[in-house]
Amino acid sequence: MLAPERQARILKELQLHEAVRVADIAALLNVSEMTIRRDIETLDQNGLARKIHGGAMRLARLSSLEPGFLLNVDKALEAKLAIAAEALTLVEPGMTLALTGGTTTYQLAVALAAELDRLPNLTVVTNSLKAAELLYHQQGSSDLKVIVTGGERTPSEALVGPVARLALRNLNTDICFMGVHGLDVDRGLTSPNGLEAETNASFIEATSQLVLLADSSKFQVRSLAAISPLSAVDTIITDDGISAATADLFALRVPNFRQAAPHATAFHPSTRKSS
């Protein structure tokens, strides 16, 4: 687990508890207490938590932070990791990638950060603050380029609205990896946030290939705002938690439908392709 993930987990625990102990967090994350102390030091320096003897304390203003990303980053984590590992197999050196906001696309950013030596000359266009921050701090001596769209921040730590859409208007990407709130056979891709839906539609217009990253809880869900019809999707990557009937239904509608098994060996998930 990388430092940004550990620190997000510490902040999540501080949303639930006024204070946390180093020993408890170290045991929870299966890392050394020294590692957690360094994470708490970083949070303290960035004004996100207060370092105290033996642990960290919630800041009075922590409750005002937008909780969307932190509250969702650990949900269905094994499924998201498997989806990210499968998505990584589509990335080749020299590509220009788009990553939209969301916790599943964030896990792809984590996977990309670990493979930068194998994937040179990548350019990543993203409206995800968390993904951009992670890739920037993990790029080291690599030649990775990270382009952030700008825009209005959402609870899911994405940048949306007219500024983001304007930035995307003049860009072209090889693959867009997109996360969504809802995915329905009839209504297509949807979001509860109208500005996010419009921004994601701009991501689709700017890419040659749309790859949807959606865990099994997103299927047959309709949110308020439409992003695009299902016909815009080239590939769906999900986990093995959906029913066979649902998998068959969506496999008939997209050129490539993949299911990644959370407990499978890394980069070797099961795959179902539509005929």
Tab-separated table of C-alpha atoms in Angstrom:
chain	number	residue	atom	x	y	z
A	1	MET	CA	0.000	0.000	0.000
A	2	LEU	CA	1.392	3.371	-1.058
A	3	ALA	CA	1.690	6.396	1.224
A	4	PRO	CA	-1.305	8.318	-0.252
A	5	GLU	CA	-3.534	5.278	0.332
A	6	ARG	CA	-2.358	4.871	3.933
A	7	GLN	CA	-2.829	8.561	4.633
A	8	ALA	CA	-6.330	8.488	3.114
A	9	ARG	CA	-7.144	5.577	5.415
A	10	ILE	CA	-5.842	7.479	8.452
A	11	LEU	CA	-8.047	10.447	7.537
A	12	LYS	CA	-10.997	8.126	7.082
A	13	GLU	CA	-10.433	6.706	10.582
A	14	LEU	CA	-10.265	10.261	11.929
A	15	GLN	CA	-13.657	10.948	10.404
A	16	LEU	CA	-15.000	8.089	12.512
A	17	HIS	CA	-12.947	8.711	15.673
A	18	GLU	CA	-11.603	11.869	17.284
A	19	ALA	CA	-8.156	10.304	17.670
A	20	VAL	CA	-6.310	7.192	16.476
A	21	ARG	CA	-3.322	5.288	17.852
A	22	VAL	CA	-0.236	4.513	15.783
A	23	ALA	CA	-0.265	0.887	16.930
A	24	ASP	CA	-3.903	0.376	15.919
A	25	ILE	CA	-3.441	1.850	12.429
A	26	ALA	CA	-0.219	-0.095	11.883
A	27	ALA	CA	-2.003	-3.331	12.748
A	28	LEU	CA	-5.003	-2.417	10.580
A	29	LEU	CA	-2.826	-1.748	7.528
A	30	ASN	CA	-0.235	-4.420	8.289
A	31	VAL	CA	2.714	-2.009	8.185
A	32	SER	CA	5.303	-0.889	10.725
A	33	GLU	CA	4.546	1.713	13.374
A	34	MET	CA	7.434	3.796	12.031
A	35	THR	CA	5.686	3.946	8.636
A	36	ILE	CA	2.488	5.206	10.250
A	37	ARG	CA	4.405	7.776	12.274
A	38	ARG	CA	5.864	9.148	9.033
A	39	ASP	CA	2.386	9.265	7.483
A	40	ILE	CA	1.005	11.147	10.475
A	41	GLU	CA	3.932	13.547	10.287
A	42	THR	CA	3.059	14.244	6.648
A	43	LEU	CA	-0.618	14.800	7.472
A	44	ASP	CA	0.354	17.141	10.296
A	45	GLN	CA	2.686	19.141	8.048
A	46	ASN	CA	-0.050	19.459	5.421
A	47	GLY	CA	-2.576	20.665	7.990
A	48	LEU	CA	-4.848	17.633	7.619
A	49	ALA	CA	-4.407	16.113	11.089
A	50	ARG	CA	-2.738	16.932	14.391
A	51	LYS	CA	0.141	14.772	15.549
A	52	ILE	CA	-0.077	13.773	19.212
A	53	HIS	CA	1.939	11.425	21.408
A	54	GLY	CA	1.299	7.903	20.143
A	55	GLY	CA	-1.086	8.840	17.377
A	56	ALA	CA	-3.079	11.561	15.619
A	57	MET	CA	-6.055	13.736	16.464
A	58	ARG	CA	-8.818	14.996	14.239
A	59	LEU	CA	-8.685	18.677	13.373
A	60	ALA	CA	-11.787	20.696	14.131
A	61	ARG	CA	-12.118	21.488	10.443
A	62	LEU	CA	-11.793	17.890	9.272
A	63	SER	CA	-15.554	17.457	9.316
A	64	SER	CA	-15.815	20.149	6.638
A	65	LEU	CA	-13.688	18.188	4.155
A	66	GLU	CA	-15.604	16.623	1.293
A	67	PRO	CA	-15.861	12.961	2.345
A	68	GLY	CA	-16.790	11.262	-0.928
A	69	PHE	CA	-13.412	9.897	-1.984
A	70	LEU	CA	-12.201	8.939	1.485
A	71	LEU	CA	-15.425	7.143	2.350
A	72	ASN	CA	-15.436	5.129	-0.877
A	73	VAL	CA	-11.765	4.376	-1.485
A	74	ASP	CA	-11.844	1.131	0.529
A	75	LYS	CA	-15.247	-0.131	-0.636
A	76	ALA	CA	-15.008	-3.288	-2.789
A	77	LEU	CA	-11.247	-2.763	-2.709
A	78	GLU	CA	-10.301	-6.267	-3.873
A	79	ALA	CA	-12.609	-5.919	-6.858
A	80	LYS	CA	-11.187	-2.499	-7.734
A	81	LEU	CA	-7.619	-3.811	-7.518
A	82	ALA	CA	-8.479	-6.680	-9.855
A	83	ILE	CA	-10.193	-4.310	-12.298
A	84	ALA	CA	-7.184	-1.986	-12.241
A	85	ALA	CA	-4.781	-4.872	-12.874
A	86	GLU	CA	-6.790	-5.950	-15.916
A	87	ALA	CA	-7.013	-2.361	-17.195
A	88	LEU	CA	-3.243	-2.039	-16.924
A	89	THR	CA	-2.824	-4.779	-19.549
A	90	LEU	CA	-4.329	-2.388	-22.128
A	91	VAL	CA	-1.646	0.256	-21.562
A	92	GLU	CA	1.361	0.381	-23.878
A	93	PRO	CA	4.483	2.585	-23.842
A	94	GLY	CA	4.013	5.994	-25.422
A	95	MET	CA	0.245	6.130	-24.990
A	96	THR	CA	-1.755	9.165	-23.989
A	97	LEU	CA	-4.258	8.058	-21.360
A	98	ALA	CA	-7.261	9.755	-19.818
A	99	LEU	CA	-8.324	8.952	-16.261
A	100	THR	CA	-11.622	10.295	-14.971
A	101	GLY	CA	-12.393	10.783	-11.293
A	102	GLY	CA	-13.326	7.956	-8.965
A	103	THR	CA	-11.840	5.363	-6.656
A	104	THR	CA	-11.540	2.581	-9.251
A	105	THR	CA	-9.642	4.797	-11.680
A	106	TYR	CA	-7.498	5.862	-8.718
A	107	GLN	CA	-6.477	2.223	-8.224
A	108	LEU	CA	-5.417	2.175	-11.880
A	109	ALA	CA	-3.250	5.231	-11.163
A	110	VAL	CA	-1.672	3.281	-8.289
A	111	ALA	CA	-0.986	0.363	-10.647
A	112	LEU	CA	0.462	2.698	-13.296
A	113	ALA	CA	2.759	4.330	-10.757
A	114	ALA	CA	4.272	0.941	-9.953
A	115	GLU	CA	4.937	0.165	-13.639
A	116	LEU	CA	6.443	3.404	-14.950
A	117	ASP	CA	9.796	1.765	-15.692
A	118	ARG	CA	8.013	-0.746	-17.943
A	119	LEU	CA	5.773	1.873	-19.566
A	120	PRO	CA	7.916	4.809	-20.713
A	121	ASN	CA	6.712	7.981	-22.440
A	122	LEU	CA	3.212	7.951	-20.987
A	123	THR	CA	1.032	11.044	-20.856
A	124	VAL	CA	-1.906	11.014	-18.447
A	125	VAL	CA	-4.748	13.510	-18.768
A	126	THR	CA	-6.940	13.505	-15.677
A	127	ASN	CA	-9.538	15.474	-13.771
A	128	SER	CA	-8.851	13.372	-10.650
A	129	LEU	CA	-6.968	15.335	-8.015
A	130	LYS	CA	-6.028	12.144	-6.168
A	131	ALA	CA	-4.716	10.375	-9.269
A	132	ALA	CA	-2.756	13.446	-10.374
A	133	GLU	CA	-1.188	13.862	-6.931
A	134	LEU	CA	-0.262	10.188	-6.700
A	135	LEU	CA	1.312	10.033	-10.164
A	136	TYR	CA	3.205	13.282	-9.626
A	137	HIS	CA	4.759	12.066	-6.379
A	138	GLN	CA	5.536	8.584	-7.737
A	139	GLN	CA	6.958	9.565	-11.121
A	140	GLY	CA	10.542	9.748	-9.821
A	141	SER	CA	12.987	9.942	-12.726
A	142	SER	CA	10.470	8.625	-15.271
A	143	ASP	CA	9.363	10.639	-18.294
A	144	LEU	CA	5.689	10.529	-17.296
A	145	LYS	CA	3.676	13.655	-18.117
A	146	VAL	CA	0.574	14.471	-16.056
A	147	ILE	CA	-1.967	16.992	-17.384
A	148	VAL	CA	-4.717	18.175	-15.014
A	149	THR	CA	-7.858	19.631	-16.561
A	150	GLY	CA	-8.779	22.232	-13.960
A	151	GLY	CA	-12.365	22.934	-12.982
A	152	GLU	CA	-14.719	22.834	-9.990
A	153	ARG	CA	-13.921	20.229	-7.312
A	154	THR	CA	-16.505	17.559	-6.431
A	155	PRO	CA	-16.799	15.324	-3.325
A	156	SER	CA	-15.199	12.528	-5.361
A	157	GLU	CA	-12.088	14.728	-5.778
A	158	ALA	CA	-12.763	15.294	-9.490
A	159	LEU	CA	-12.562	18.576	-11.387
A	160	VAL	CA	-15.656	19.277	-13.489
A	161	GLY	CA	-17.541	22.021	-15.277
A	162	PRO	CA	-16.842	24.462	-18.133
A	163	VAL	CA	-13.113	24.849	-17.388
A	164	ALA	CA	-12.564	21.086	-17.483
A	165	ARG	CA	-14.614	20.722	-20.673
A	166	LEU	CA	-12.683	23.536	-22.352
A	167	ALA	CA	-9.372	21.875	-21.496
A	168	LEU	CA	-10.542	18.585	-22.999
A	169	ARG	CA	-11.871	20.160	-26.176
A	170	ASN	CA	-8.402	20.496	-27.710
A	171	LEU	CA	-6.928	17.207	-26.470
A	172	ASN	CA	-6.812	13.725	-27.976
A	173	THR	CA	-6.227	10.538	-25.978
A	174	ASP	CA	-5.633	6.942	-27.025
A	175	ILE	CA	-7.662	5.389	-24.206
A	176	CYS	CA	-10.019	6.885	-21.652
A	177	PHE	CA	-10.438	4.854	-18.479
A	178	MET	CA	-13.700	6.004	-16.949
A	179	GLY	CA	-15.431	5.263	-13.673
A	180	VAL	CA	-19.191	5.784	-13.340
A	181	HIS	CA	-21.820	5.765	-10.615
A	182	GLY	CA	-24.394	3.876	-12.636
A	183	LEU	CA	-24.483	1.604	-15.673
A	184	ASP	CA	-27.775	0.558	-17.254
A	185	VAL	CA	-28.471	-1.329	-20.491
A	186	ASP	CA	-31.170	1.118	-21.580
A	187	ARG	CA	-29.959	4.403	-20.072
A	188	GLY	CA	-26.241	3.857	-20.485
A	189	LEU	CA	-23.656	5.615	-18.303
A	190	THR	CA	-24.960	7.948	-15.596
A	191	SER	CA	-23.781	10.173	-12.754
A	192	PRO	CA	-25.556	11.869	-9.823
A	193	ASN	CA	-23.647	15.070	-10.662
A	194	GLY	CA	-24.756	16.939	-13.777
A	195	LEU	CA	-21.454	18.785	-14.219
A	196	GLU	CA	-19.525	15.544	-13.833
A	197	ALA	CA	-21.737	13.902	-16.454
A	198	GLU	CA	-21.022	16.725	-18.922
A	199	THR	CA	-17.295	16.566	-18.202
A	200	ASN	CA	-17.193	12.798	-18.673
A	201	ALA	CA	-19.001	13.235	-21.984
A	202	SER	CA	-16.157	15.558	-23.035
A	203	PHE	CA	-13.638	12.871	-22.063
A	204	ILE	CA	-15.478	10.469	-24.392
A	205	GLU	CA	-15.406	12.948	-27.278
A	206	ALA	CA	-11.636	13.356	-26.853
A	207	THR	CA	-10.679	9.666	-26.897
A	208	SER	CA	-10.225	6.926	-29.473
A	209	GLN	CA	-11.216	4.135	-27.087
A	210	LEU	CA	-13.496	4.214	-24.034
A	211	VAL	CA	-12.795	1.640	-21.329
A	212	LEU	CA	-15.310	1.577	-18.490
A	213	LEU	CA	-14.052	0.470	-15.063
A	214	ALA	CA	-17.065	-0.534	-12.967
A	215	ASP	CA	-17.347	-2.900	-10.032
A	216	SER	CA	-20.388	-5.157	-9.859
A	217	SER	CA	-22.392	-2.758	-7.650
A	218	LYS	CA	-22.652	-0.239	-10.537
A	219	PHE	CA	-24.665	-2.458	-12.885
A	220	GLN	CA	-28.356	-1.814	-13.515
A	221	VAL	CA	-28.077	1.468	-11.600
A	222	ARG	CA	-29.539	4.705	-12.993
A	223	SER	CA	-28.304	8.026	-11.665
A	224	LEU	CA	-29.698	11.482	-12.308
A	225	ALA	CA	-27.617	12.672	-15.245
A	226	ALA	CA	-26.834	10.795	-18.456
A	227	ILE	CA	-23.225	10.665	-19.675
A	228	SER	CA	-23.547	8.612	-22.845
A	229	PRO	CA	-25.350	5.593	-24.301
A	230	LEU	CA	-23.790	2.175	-23.874
A	231	SER	CA	-22.923	2.183	-27.575
A	232	ALA	CA	-20.073	4.628	-26.858
A	233	VAL	CA	-18.239	2.018	-24.755
A	234	ASP	CA	-15.535	-0.133	-26.345
A	235	THR	CA	-14.631	-2.193	-23.266
A	236	ILE	CA	-16.161	-2.846	-19.862
A	237	ILE	CA	-13.949	-4.243	-17.111
A	238	THR	CA	-15.721	-5.430	-13.971
A	239	ASP	CA	-15.265	-8.047	-11.241
A	240	ASP	CA	-16.810	-11.491	-10.991
A	241	GLY	CA	-19.554	-10.378	-8.588
A	242	ILE	CA	-22.291	-9.850	-11.174
A	243	SER	CA	-24.672	-12.602	-12.190
A	244	ALA	CA	-24.115	-14.601	-15.349
A	245	ALA	CA	-27.339	-13.202	-16.771
A	246	THR	CA	-26.186	-9.606	-16.253
A	247	ALA	CA	-22.762	-10.385	-17.684
A	248	ASP	CA	-24.330	-11.940	-20.780
A	249	LEU	CA	-26.687	-8.985	-21.192
A	250	PHE	CA	-23.882	-6.419	-21.220
A	251	ALA	CA	-21.515	-8.641	-23.223
A	252	LEU	CA	-24.031	-8.491	-26.055
A	253	ARG	CA	-23.970	-4.673	-26.033
A	254	VAL	CA	-20.226	-3.880	-25.995
A	255	PRO	CA	-17.368	-5.165	-28.185
A	256	ASN	CA	-15.298	-6.345	-25.223
A	257	PHE	CA	-16.600	-7.372	-21.799
A	258	ARG	CA	-14.082	-8.536	-19.194
A	259	GLN	CA	-14.468	-9.916	-15.689
A	260	ALA	CA	-11.445	-9.793	-13.395
A	261	ALA	CA	-11.401	-12.218	-10.472
A	262	PRO	CA	-10.312	-10.439	-7.250
A	263	HIS	CA	-8.444	-13.486	-5.934
A	264	ALA	CA	-6.744	-14.344	-9.204
A	265	THR	CA	-2.995	-14.005	-9.697
A	266	ALA	CA	-2.081	-10.441	-10.628
A	267	PHE	CA	-2.569	-9.596	-14.317
A	268	HIS	CA	-4.186	-12.979	-15.086
A	269	PRO	CA	-7.940	-12.440	-14.470
A	270	SER	CA	-10.686	-14.366	-16.160
A	271	THR	CA	-11.984	-12.743	-19.308
A	272	ARG	CA	-15.357	-12.917	-21.090
A	273	LYS	CA	-15.490	-11.396	-24.543
A	274	SER	CA	-18.632	-10.767	-26.492
A	275	SER	CA	-19.014	-12.531	-29.786
